[in-house]
PDB file of C-alpha atoms in Angstrom:
ATOM      1  CA  MET M  17     -72.279  77.264-112.502  1.00 71.00           C
ATOM      2  CA  ARG M  18     -69.721  74.525-112.118  1.00 73.00           C
ATOM      3  CA  ALA M  19     -72.031  72.523-109.828  1.00 73.00           C
ATOM      4  CA  PHE M  20     -74.902  73.150-112.299  1.00 72.00           C
ATOM      5  CA  LEU M  21     -72.850  71.768-115.227  1.00 77.00           C
ATOM      6  CA  LYS M  22     -71.539  68.833-113.233  1.00 78.00           C
ATOM      7  CA  THR M  23     -75.092  67.902-112.237  1.00 75.00           C
ATOM      8  CA  LEU M  24     -76.238  68.095-115.866  1.00 76.00           C
ATOM      9  CA  ILE M  25     -73.460  66.281-117.688  1.00 81.00           C
ATOM     10  CA  GLY M  26     -71.167  64.824-115.060  1.00 84.00           C
ATOM     11  CA  ASP M  27     -67.377  65.132-114.865  1.00 89.00           C
ATOM     12  CA  GLY M  28     -64.748  64.883-117.656  1.00 92.00           C
ATOM     13  CA  PRO M  29     -64.327  61.098-117.528  1.00 94.00           C
ATOM     14  CA  ASN M  30     -68.121  60.645-117.691  1.00 94.00           C
ATOM     15  CA  VAL M  31     -68.319  62.814-120.805  1.00 95.00           C
ATOM     16  CA  ALA M  32     -65.307  61.071-122.370  1.00 96.00           C
ATOM     17  CA  ALA M  33     -66.746  57.622-121.678  1.00 96.00           C
ATOM     18  CA  VAL M  34     -70.109  58.526-123.247  1.00 96.00           C
ATOM     19  CA  ALA M  35     -68.361  60.084-126.284  1.00 96.00           C
ATOM     20  CA  CYS M  36     -66.574  56.718-126.817  1.00 96.00           C
ATOM     21  CA  VAL M  37     -69.838  54.808-126.467  1.00 96.00           C
ATOM     22  CA  ILE M  38     -71.501  57.033-129.079  1.00 95.00           C
ATOM     23  CA  ALA M  39     -68.502  56.668-131.424  1.00 95.00           C
ATOM     24  CA  ILE M  40     -68.744  52.885-131.097  1.00 94.00           C
ATOM     25  CA  GLY M  41     -72.445  53.137-132.033  1.00 91.00           C
ATOM     26  CA  VAL M  42     -71.675  55.349-135.036  1.00 90.00           C
ATOM     27  CA  LEU M  43     -68.682  53.533-136.535  1.00 92.00           C
ATOM     28  CA  PRO M  44     -70.547  50.383-137.716  1.00 91.00           C
ATOM     29  CA  ALA M  45     -73.063  52.601-139.544  1.00 86.00           C
ATOM     30  CA  ILE M  46     -70.202  54.428-141.269  1.00 87.00           C
ATOM     31  CA  ALA M  47     -68.691  51.085-142.197  1.00 90.00           C
ATOM     32  CA  GLY M  48     -71.991  49.950-143.750  1.00 87.00           C
ATOM     33  CA  HIS M  49     -72.999  47.574-140.972  1.00 89.00           C
ATOM     34  CA  PRO M  50     -75.454  49.620-138.836  1.00 86.00           C
ATOM     35  CA  SER M  51     -76.960  46.538-137.187  1.00 89.00           C
ATOM     36  CA  TRP M  52     -73.607  45.872-135.449  1.00 92.00           C
ATOM     37  CA  GLY M  53     -74.174  49.043-133.485  1.00 93.00           C
ATOM     38  CA  ALA M  54     -77.111  47.398-131.666  1.00 94.00           C
ATOM     39  CA  VAL M  55     -74.650  44.812-130.310  1.00 94.00           C
ATOM     40  CA  LEU M  56     -71.527  46.883-129.865  1.00 95.00           C
ATOM     41  CA  MET M  57     -73.058  50.001-128.258  1.00 96.00           C
ATOM     42  CA  PRO M  58     -74.592  48.228-125.214  1.00 97.00           C
ATOM     43  CA  LEU M  59     -71.345  46.332-124.679  1.00 97.00           C
ATOM     44  CA  ALA M  60     -69.414  49.622-124.875  1.00 97.00           C
ATOM     45  CA  ALA M  61     -71.837  51.296-122.461  1.00 97.00           C
ATOM     46  CA  LEU M  62     -71.435  48.489-119.928  1.00 97.00           C
ATOM     47  CA  ALA M  63     -67.635  48.654-120.310  1.00 97.00           C
ATOM     48  CA  ALA M  64     -67.791  52.436-119.781  1.00 97.00           C
ATOM     49  CA  VAL M  65     -69.903  51.945-116.651  1.00 97.00           C
ATOM     50  CA  ALA M  66     -67.392  49.387-115.283  1.00 96.00           C
ATOM     51  CA  TRP M  67     -64.488  51.759-115.998  1.00 96.00           C
ATOM     52  CA  LEU M  68     -66.254  54.697-114.286  1.00 96.00           C
ATOM     53  CA  ALA M  69     -67.150  52.515-111.290  1.00 95.00           C
ATOM     54  CA  ARG M  70     -63.502  51.500-110.811  1.00 92.00           C
ATOM     55  CA  ARG M  71     -62.175  55.084-110.705  1.00 85.00           C
TER      56      ARG M  71
ATOM     57  CA  MET O   9     -99.401  57.212-118.874  1.00 67.00           C
ATOM     58  CA  ASP O  10     -96.183  55.571-120.167  1.00 72.00           C
ATOM     59  CA  TRP O  11     -95.148  53.468-117.180  1.00 74.00           C
ATOM     60  CA  SER O  12     -91.805  52.519-118.725  1.00 73.00           C
ATOM     61  CA  ALA O  13     -90.804  56.166-118.448  1.00 76.00           C
ATOM     62  CA  SER O  14     -92.894  57.128-115.382  1.00 84.00           C
ATOM     63  CA  LEU O  15     -91.464  54.417-113.086  1.00 87.00           C
ATOM     64  CA  PRO O  16     -87.772  55.335-113.445  1.00 86.00           C
ATOM     65  CA  LEU O  17     -88.711  58.996-113.291  1.00 88.00           C
ATOM     66  CA  PHE O  18     -90.716  58.524-110.063  1.00 92.00           C
ATOM     67  CA  LEU O  19     -87.999  56.420-108.390  1.00 90.00           C
ATOM     68  CA  ALA O  20     -85.220  58.810-109.402  1.00 89.00           C
ATOM     69  CA  ALA O  21     -87.280  61.729-108.159  1.00 92.00           C
ATOM     70  CA  VAL O  22     -87.812  60.045-104.765  1.00 92.00           C
ATOM     71  CA  VAL O  23     -84.068  59.602-104.360  1.00 89.00           C
ATOM     72  CA  GLU O  24     -83.326  63.233-105.245  1.00 89.00           C
ATOM     73  CA  TRP O  25     -86.169  64.704-103.150  1.00 93.00           C
ATOM     74  CA  VAL O  26     -85.032  62.637-100.151  1.00 92.00           C
ATOM     75  CA  GLU O  27     -81.579  64.227-100.433  1.00 90.00           C
ATOM     76  CA  ALA O  28     -83.120  67.716-100.801  1.00 92.00           C
ATOM     77  CA  PHE O  29     -85.370  67.070 -97.807  1.00 92.00           C
ATOM     78  CA  THR O  30     -82.352  66.261 -95.641  1.00 91.00           C
ATOM     79  CA  ILE O  31     -80.741  69.604 -96.555  1.00 91.00           C
ATOM     80  CA  VAL O  32     -83.903  71.608 -95.934  1.00 92.00           C
ATOM     81  CA  LEU O  33     -84.517  69.807 -92.613  1.00 90.00           C
ATOM     82  CA  ALA O  34     -80.956  70.635 -91.428  1.00 89.00           C
ATOM     83  CA  VAL O  35     -81.221  74.279 -92.521  1.00 89.00           C
ATOM     84  CA  SER O  36     -84.646  74.615 -90.779  1.00 89.00           C
ATOM     85  CA  LEU O  37     -82.853  74.148 -87.395  1.00 85.00           C
ATOM     86  CA  THR O  38     -81.000  77.370 -88.041  1.00 82.00           C
ATOM     87  CA  ILE O  39     -83.498  79.610 -89.825  1.00 86.00           C
ATOM     88  CA  GLY O  40     -86.819  77.965 -88.860  1.00 88.00           C
ATOM     89  CA  TRP O  41     -89.311  75.973 -90.896  1.00 86.00           C
ATOM     90  CA  PRO O  42     -91.098  78.892 -92.624  1.00 91.00           C
ATOM     91  CA  ALA O  43     -87.862  80.290 -94.102  1.00 91.00           C
ATOM     92  CA  ALA O  44     -86.499  76.848 -94.970  1.00 92.00           C
ATOM     93  CA  ILE O  45     -89.761  75.944 -96.766  1.00 93.00           C
ATOM     94  CA  GLY O  46     -89.607  79.334 -98.519  1.00 94.00           C
ATOM     95  CA  ALA O  47     -86.086  78.537 -99.784  1.00 94.00           C
ATOM     96  CA  ALA O  48     -87.299  75.091-100.988  1.00 94.00           C
ATOM     97  CA  LEU O  49     -90.260  76.691-102.798  1.00 95.00           C
ATOM     98  CA  ALA O  50     -87.905  79.238-104.409  1.00 96.00           C
ATOM     99  CA  GLY O  51     -85.736  76.312-105.635  1.00 94.00           C
ATOM    100  CA  LEU O  52     -88.850  74.501-106.988  1.00 93.00           C
ATOM    101  CA  ALA O  53     -90.055  77.698-108.702  1.00 94.00           C
ATOM    102  CA  THR O  54     -86.676  77.976-110.437  1.00 93.00           C
ATOM    103  CA  LEU O  55     -87.013  74.391-111.634  1.00 90.00           C
ATOM    104  CA  ALA O  56     -90.583  75.029-112.823  1.00 88.00           C
ATOM    105  CA  GLY O  57     -89.311  78.076-114.749  1.00 89.00           C
ATOM    106  CA  LEU O  58     -86.551  75.962-116.331  1.00 86.00           C
ATOM    107  CA  THR O  59     -89.147  73.373-117.364  1.00 81.00           C
ATOM    108  CA  VAL O  60     -91.333  75.978-119.046  1.00 83.00           C
ATOM    109  CA  VAL O  61     -88.375  77.549-120.833  1.00 84.00           C
ATOM    110  CA  SER O  62     -87.020  74.184-122.023  1.00 78.00           C
ATOM    111  CA  ASP O  63     -90.479  73.210-123.298  1.00 73.00           C
ATOM    112  CA  GLY O  64     -90.598  76.421-125.263  1.00 75.00           C
ATOM    113  CA  ILE O  65     -87.096  76.037-126.718  1.00 74.00           C
ATOM    114  CA  LEU O  66     -87.639  72.413-127.668  1.00 69.00           C
ATOM    115  CA  SER O  67     -91.004  73.164-129.317  1.00 69.00           C
ATOM    116  CA  LEU O  68     -89.245  75.253-131.967  1.00 70.00           C
ATOM    117  CA  GLY O  69     -89.555  72.521-134.552  1.00 69.00           C
ATOM    118  CA  LEU O  70     -86.500  70.333-134.129  1.00 72.00           C
ATOM    119  CA  SER O  71     -86.756  67.106-136.109  1.00 77.00           C
ATOM    120  CA  LEU O  72     -87.463  63.831-134.314  1.00 77.00           C
ATOM    121  CA  PRO O  73     -83.992  62.309-134.863  1.00 83.00           C
ATOM    122  CA  VAL O  74     -82.345  65.483-133.444  1.00 85.00           C
ATOM    123  CA  LEU O  75     -84.610  65.366-130.380  1.00 80.00           C
ATOM    124  CA  GLN O  76     -83.963  61.618-129.916  1.00 84.00           C
ATOM    125  CA  PHE O  77     -80.203  62.242-130.170  1.00 89.00           C
ATOM    126  CA  ILE O  78     -80.279  65.077-127.576  1.00 86.00           C
ATOM    127  CA  VAL O  79     -82.439  62.945-125.244  1.00 83.00           C
ATOM    128  CA  GLY O  80     -80.268  59.907-125.774  1.00 90.00           C
ATOM    129  CA  VAL O  81     -76.992  61.646-125.037  1.00 93.00           C
ATOM    130  CA  PHE O  82     -78.303  63.227-121.855  1.00 89.00           C
ATOM    131  CA  LEU O  83     -79.712  59.895-120.704  1.00 90.00           C
ATOM    132  CA  LEU O  84     -76.420  58.153-121.515  1.00 95.00           C
ATOM    133  CA  LEU O  85     -74.547  60.731-119.432  1.00 94.00           C
ATOM    134  CA  PHE O  86     -77.031  60.382-116.587  1.00 91.00           C
ATOM    135  CA  GLY O  87     -77.404  56.585-116.738  1.00 93.00           C
ATOM    136  CA  THR O  88     -73.694  55.787-116.873  1.00 96.00           C
ATOM    137  CA  ARG O  89     -73.106  58.069-113.892  1.00 93.00           C
ATOM    138  CA  TRP O  90     -75.853  56.603-111.730  1.00 91.00           C
ATOM    139  CA  LEU O  91     -75.135  52.969-112.614  1.00 95.00           C
ATOM    140  CA  ALA O  92     -71.369  53.391-112.072  1.00 96.00           C
ATOM    141  CA  LYS O  93     -71.949  55.057-108.719  1.00 93.00           C
ATOM    142  CA  ALA O  94     -74.370  52.353-107.652  1.00 94.00           C
ATOM    143  CA  ILE O  95     -71.918  49.617-108.697  1.00 96.00           C
ATOM    144  CA  ALA O  96     -69.017  51.275-106.880  1.00 95.00           C
ATOM    145  CA  ARG O  97     -71.119  51.530-103.731  1.00 92.00           C
ATOM    146  CA  ARG O  98     -72.366  47.979-103.987  1.00 92.00           C
ATOM    147  CA  ALA O  99     -68.790  46.734-104.479  1.00 92.00           C
ATOM    148  CA  GLY O 100     -67.559  48.676-101.460  1.00 90.00           C
ATOM    149  CA  LEU O 101     -65.310  50.996-103.524  1.00 89.00           C
ATOM    150  CA  LYS O 102     -67.330  54.015-102.457  1.00 87.00           C
ATOM    151  CA  ALA O 103     -69.185  54.712 -99.199  1.00 84.00           C
ATOM    152  CA  LEU O 104     -72.952  54.382 -99.246  1.00 81.00           C
ATOM    153  CA  HIS O 105     -74.813  57.662 -99.197  1.00 77.00           C
ATOM    154  CA  ASN O 106     -75.652  58.433 -95.578  1.00 77.00           C
ATOM    155  CA  GLU O 107     -78.550  60.779 -94.913  1.00 78.00           C
ATOM    156  CA  ASP O 108     -77.605  61.137 -91.243  1.00 79.00           C
ATOM    157  CA  ALA O 109     -74.068  62.225 -92.104  1.00 83.00           C
ATOM    158  CA  GLU O 110     -75.406  64.612 -94.763  1.00 82.00           C
ATOM    159  CA  PHE O 111     -77.851  66.045 -92.202  1.00 83.00           C
ATOM    160  CA  ARG O 112     -75.110  66.576 -89.546  1.00 84.00           C
ATOM    161  CA  ALA O 113     -72.743  68.137 -92.087  1.00 84.00           C
ATOM    162  CA  THR O 114     -75.370  70.620 -93.330  1.00 83.00           C
ATOM    163  CA  ARG O 115     -76.531  71.414 -89.807  1.00 82.00           C
ATOM    164  CA  ASP O 116     -72.918  72.120 -88.675  1.00 82.00           C
ATOM    165  CA  ARG O 117     -72.305  74.248 -91.764  1.00 80.00           C
ATOM    166  CA  THR O 118     -75.323  76.485 -91.167  1.00 77.00           C
ATOM    167  CA  ARG O 119     -75.198  76.614 -87.328  1.00 77.00           C
ATOM    168  CA  GLY O 120     -74.053  80.057 -86.125  1.00 70.00           C
ATOM    169  CA  GLY O 121     -73.761  81.358 -89.669  1.00 71.00           C
ATOM    170  CA  ASP O 122     -75.786  84.185 -91.116  1.00 80.00           C
ATOM    171  CA  TRP O 123     -79.432  83.770 -92.043  1.00 83.00           C
ATOM    172  CA  PHE O 124     -79.126  84.394 -95.772  1.00 86.00           C
ATOM    173  CA  ALA O 125     -76.202  81.991 -96.178  1.00 86.00           C
ATOM    174  CA  ALA O 126     -78.321  79.242 -94.587  1.00 86.00           C
ATOM    175  CA  TRP O 127     -81.303  80.128 -96.747  1.00 90.00           C
ATOM    176  CA  LEU O 128     -79.062  79.925 -99.858  1.00 90.00           C
ATOM    177  CA  ILE O 129     -77.856  76.474 -98.842  1.00 90.00           C
ATOM    178  CA  ALA O 130     -81.489  75.229 -98.719  1.00 92.00           C
ATOM    179  CA  TYR O 131     -82.283  76.917-102.037  1.00 94.00           C
ATOM    180  CA  LYS O 132     -79.203  75.553-103.780  1.00 91.00           C
ATOM    181  CA  GLY O 133     -79.763  72.099-102.270  1.00 90.00           C
ATOM    182  CA  VAL O 134     -83.297  71.865-103.707  1.00 93.00           C
ATOM    183  CA  LEU O 135     -82.198  73.389-107.004  1.00 91.00           C
ATOM    184  CA  LEU O 136     -79.230  71.019-107.565  1.00 88.00           C
ATOM    185  CA  GLU O 137     -80.966  67.867-106.370  1.00 88.00           C
ATOM    186  CA  GLY O 138     -84.039  68.831-108.380  1.00 90.00           C
ATOM    187  CA  LEU O 139     -81.949  69.523-111.493  1.00 87.00           C
ATOM    188  CA  GLU O 140     -81.568  65.808-112.133  1.00 84.00           C
ATOM    189  CA  VAL O 141     -85.331  65.415-111.796  1.00 89.00           C
ATOM    190  CA  TRP O 142     -85.817  68.290-114.268  1.00 88.00           C
ATOM    191  CA  LEU O 143     -83.365  66.664-116.651  1.00 84.00           C
ATOM    192  CA  LEU O 144     -85.352  63.399-116.578  1.00 84.00           C
ATOM    193  CA  VAL O 145     -88.670  65.213-117.001  1.00 85.00           C
ATOM    194  CA  VAL O 146     -87.280  67.022-120.082  1.00 81.00           C
ATOM    195  CA  ALA O 147     -85.633  63.872-121.507  1.00 79.00           C
ATOM    196  CA  PHE O 148     -88.703  61.671-121.129  1.00 79.00           C
ATOM    197  CA  SER O 149     -91.031  64.420-122.405  1.00 78.00           C
ATOM    198  CA  LEU O 150     -89.104  65.299-125.586  1.00 70.00           C
ATOM    199  CA  ASN O 151     -90.101  62.270-127.507  1.00 66.00           C
ATOM    200  CA  SER O 152     -93.590  61.653-126.120  1.00 68.00           C
ATOM    201  CA  ARG O 153     -94.530  65.341-125.483  1.00 70.00           C
ATOM    202  CA  THR O 154     -95.973  64.308-122.088  1.00 79.00           C
ATOM    203  CA  TRP O 155     -94.654  67.286-120.123  1.00 78.00           C
ATOM    204  CA  GLY O 156     -97.725  67.488-117.858  1.00 84.00           C
ATOM    205  CA  THR O 157     -97.732  63.817-116.930  1.00 88.00           C
ATOM    206  CA  ASN O 158     -94.007  63.698-116.253  1.00 87.00           C
ATOM    207  CA  ALA O 159     -94.028  66.877-114.200  1.00 88.00           C
ATOM    208  CA  ALA O 160     -96.971  65.461-112.229  1.00 91.00           C
ATOM    209  CA  VAL O 161     -95.011  62.197-111.620  1.00 92.00           C
ATOM    210  CA  SER O 162     -92.049  64.135-110.252  1.00 92.00           C
ATOM    211  CA  LEU O 163     -94.349  66.256-108.099  1.00 92.00           C
ATOM    212  CA  ALA O 164     -96.077  63.087-106.775  1.00 94.00           C
ATOM    213  CA  ALA O 165     -92.660  61.853-105.662  1.00 94.00           C
ATOM    214  CA  LEU O 166     -92.041  65.231-104.016  1.00 93.00           C
ATOM    215  CA  ALA O 167     -95.405  65.072-102.214  1.00 94.00           C
ATOM    216  CA  LEU O 168     -94.671  61.568-100.992  1.00 94.00           C
ATOM    217  CA  VAL O 169     -91.252  62.531 -99.643  1.00 93.00           C
ATOM    218  CA  ALA O 170     -92.559  65.727 -98.070  1.00 91.00           C
ATOM    219  CA  ALA O 171     -95.469  63.893 -96.410  1.00 92.00           C
ATOM    220  CA  VAL O 172     -93.333  61.043 -95.031  1.00 91.00           C
ATOM    221  CA  GLY O 173     -90.536  63.483 -94.048  1.00 88.00           C
ATOM    222  CA  GLY O 174     -93.037  65.754 -92.340  1.00 85.00           C
ATOM    223  CA  ILE O 175     -94.389  62.870 -90.315  1.00 87.00           C
ATOM    224  CA  VAL O 176     -91.010  61.360 -89.438  1.00 84.00           C
ATOM    225  CA  GLY O 177     -89.328  64.743 -88.863  1.00 80.00           C
ATOM    226  CA  ALA O 178     -85.895  63.231 -89.405  1.00 80.00           C
ATOM    227  CA  PRO O 179     -83.660  62.312 -92.387  1.00 79.00           C
ATOM    228  CA  LEU O 180     -85.251  59.485 -94.398  1.00 80.00           C
ATOM    229  CA  ARG O 181     -82.454  57.034 -93.940  1.00 75.00           C
ATOM    230  CA  ARG O 182     -84.443  53.890 -94.717  1.00 75.00           C
ATOM    231  CA  VAL O 183     -84.961  54.630 -98.401  1.00 78.00           C
ATOM    232  CA  PRO O 184     -82.881  51.972-100.230  1.00 84.00           C
ATOM    233  CA  GLU O 185     -81.119  54.666-102.222  1.00 83.00           C
ATOM    234  CA  ASN O 186     -78.389  52.517-103.768  1.00 86.00           C
ATOM    235  CA  ALA O 187     -80.769  49.738-104.901  1.00 89.00           C
ATOM    236  CA  ILE O 188     -83.015  52.383-106.517  1.00 88.00           C
ATOM    237  CA  LYS O 189     -80.013  54.053-108.169  1.00 88.00           C
ATOM    238  CA  PHE O 190     -78.891  50.638-109.507  1.00 93.00           C
ATOM    239  CA  VAL O 191     -82.285  49.802-111.084  1.00 92.00           C
ATOM    240  CA  VAL O 192     -83.013  53.385-112.318  1.00 89.00           C
ATOM    241  CA  GLY O 193     -79.480  53.788-113.651  1.00 92.00           C
ATOM    242  CA  ALA O 194     -79.894  50.611-115.744  1.00 94.00           C
ATOM    243  CA  MET O 195     -83.343  51.718-117.026  1.00 91.00           C
ATOM    244  CA  ILE O 196     -82.141  55.202-117.958  1.00 91.00           C
ATOM    245  CA  LEU O 197     -79.035  53.849-119.623  1.00 95.00           C
ATOM    246  CA  ALA O 198     -81.277  51.513-121.645  1.00 94.00           C
ATOM    247  CA  PHE O 199     -83.395  54.492-122.861  1.00 91.00           C
ATOM    248  CA  GLY O 200     -80.225  56.488-123.616  1.00 93.00           C
ATOM    249  CA  THR O 201     -78.631  53.649-125.638  1.00 95.00           C
ATOM    250  CA  PHE O 202     -81.873  53.029-127.541  1.00 94.00           C
ATOM    251  CA  TRP O 203     -82.623  56.628-128.499  1.00 91.00           C
ATOM    252  CA  THR O 204     -79.042  57.611-129.346  1.00 94.00           C
ATOM    253  CA  LEU O 205     -78.559  54.720-131.755  1.00 94.00           C
ATOM    254  CA  GLU O 206     -82.121  55.038-133.128  1.00 91.00           C
ATOM    255  CA  ALA O 207     -81.362  58.674-133.990  1.00 90.00           C
ATOM    256  CA  LEU O 208     -78.124  57.733-135.742  1.00 89.00           C
ATOM    257  CA  SER O 209     -79.341  54.557-137.472  1.00 88.00           C
ATOM    258  CA  PRO O 210     -83.169  54.419-137.671  1.00 87.00           C
ATOM    259  CA  ASP O 211     -84.846  51.027-137.178  1.00 87.00           C
ATOM    260  CA  VAL O 212     -81.569  49.398-136.132  1.00 90.00           C
ATOM    261  CA  TRP O 213     -82.925  47.678-133.017  1.00 92.00           C
ATOM    262  CA  PRO O 214     -84.006  44.102-133.808  1.00 91.00           C
ATOM    263  CA  LEU O 215     -86.824  44.045-131.206  1.00 89.00           C
ATOM    264  CA  GLY O 216     -88.103  47.565-131.856  1.00 86.00           C
ATOM    265  CA  ASP O 217     -89.386  49.247-128.651  1.00 84.00           C
ATOM    266  CA  TRP O 218     -89.033  45.929-126.810  1.00 88.00           C
ATOM    267  CA  SER O 219     -85.295  46.432-127.043  1.00 92.00           C
ATOM    268  CA  ILE O 220     -85.573  48.915-124.147  1.00 90.00           C
ATOM    269  CA  PRO O 221     -86.571  46.363-121.448  1.00 91.00           C
ATOM    270  CA  ALA O 222     -84.081  43.934-123.003  1.00 95.00           C
ATOM    271  CA  LEU O 223     -81.323  46.543-122.701  1.00 96.00           C
ATOM    272  CA  ALA O 224     -82.379  47.372-119.104  1.00 94.00           C
ATOM    273  CA  ALA O 225     -82.156  43.664-118.175  1.00 96.00           C
ATOM    274  CA  PHE O 226     -78.748  43.436-119.836  1.00 97.00           C
ATOM    275  CA  TYR O 227     -77.405  46.439-117.914  1.00 97.00           C
ATOM    276  CA  LEU O 228     -78.910  45.168-114.655  1.00 96.00           C
ATOM    277  CA  ALA O 229     -77.382  41.726-115.016  1.00 97.00           C
ATOM    278  CA  GLY O 230     -74.132  43.151-116.349  1.00 97.00           C
ATOM    279  CA  GLY O 231     -73.980  45.689-113.536  1.00 96.00           C
ATOM    280  CA  LEU O 232     -74.395  42.936-110.949  1.00 96.00           C
ATOM    281  CA  VAL O 233     -71.582  40.933-112.547  1.00 96.00           C
ATOM    282  CA  VAL O 234     -69.316  44.006-112.651  1.00 95.00           C
ATOM    283  CA  ALA O 235     -70.110  44.783-108.987  1.00 95.00           C
ATOM    284  CA  GLN O 236     -69.362  41.213-108.007  1.00 94.00           C
ATOM    285  CA  ARG O 237     -65.993  41.326-109.804  1.00 93.00           C
ATOM    286  CA  LEU O 238     -65.066  44.659-108.248  1.00 91.00           C
ATOM    287  CA  THR O 239     -66.015  43.640-104.692  1.00 89.00           C
ATOM    288  CA  ARG O 240     -62.962  43.637-102.494  1.00 70.00           C
ATOM    289  CA  ARG O 241     -62.485  40.321-100.856  1.00 61.00           C
ATOM    290  CA  PRO O 242     -60.815  40.134 -97.404  1.00 56.00           C
ATOM    291  CA  ALA O 243     -57.136  39.160 -97.635  1.00 52.00           C
TER     292      ALA O 243
END
């Protein structure tokens, strides 16, 4: 079951990184500037990938 | 056929089936080809069952934004993992996947053990490697409802690997696994970013659907820069 879940969603840091990426996509919409999400979310995703690669 | 989804699906499936083939090949040395193929078919049957069940569950009338969000999150999880792993390997922070080493390790694990334990290793190997293929088939089919096409694409990749593996009769070590993971990781991450944000803020992408190739190019270029910066230089 553990291997099954890890294959589906990855490990804890992977889930945490993606949660941060989604939050960064959502926050501009809450603040009334949804178009910023289209710039900030890809940057956040790349930063998350870089962080995960360094671990 | 939607090539923008079929291409990453096919390439990802090739990588996963190559890894599954290595495990089945190693196990076949202990329990013979018929039993090893039986275990592989049992793993594939489980995956086929999962696909049918997931199609049924997801046909229950969920709204498009909910489906897009579910797809997007799974693709984000998958894409970040694959791209990060490919970058770490390219930068030398992580060893490249070695089919020969995987073959030897599995062969040594099953040698002299009992028949059913070896059979289970082949079954579990096909199931876990195939699980990522299943995930992509589900994710790419949710929005477009192209279950048949996407399942056929993943099976075409399986047929290719099985045919080449059957001819070679050895681990398929020449498949450029890391390069494929790099490109596919960037493409999947692009789909994940696009659909997640589209679900949360409709029509937010300035280029519409063309934002997906633009995002993929951004992640590819960005990934190369990150790999370059992380590469350990000799002291």
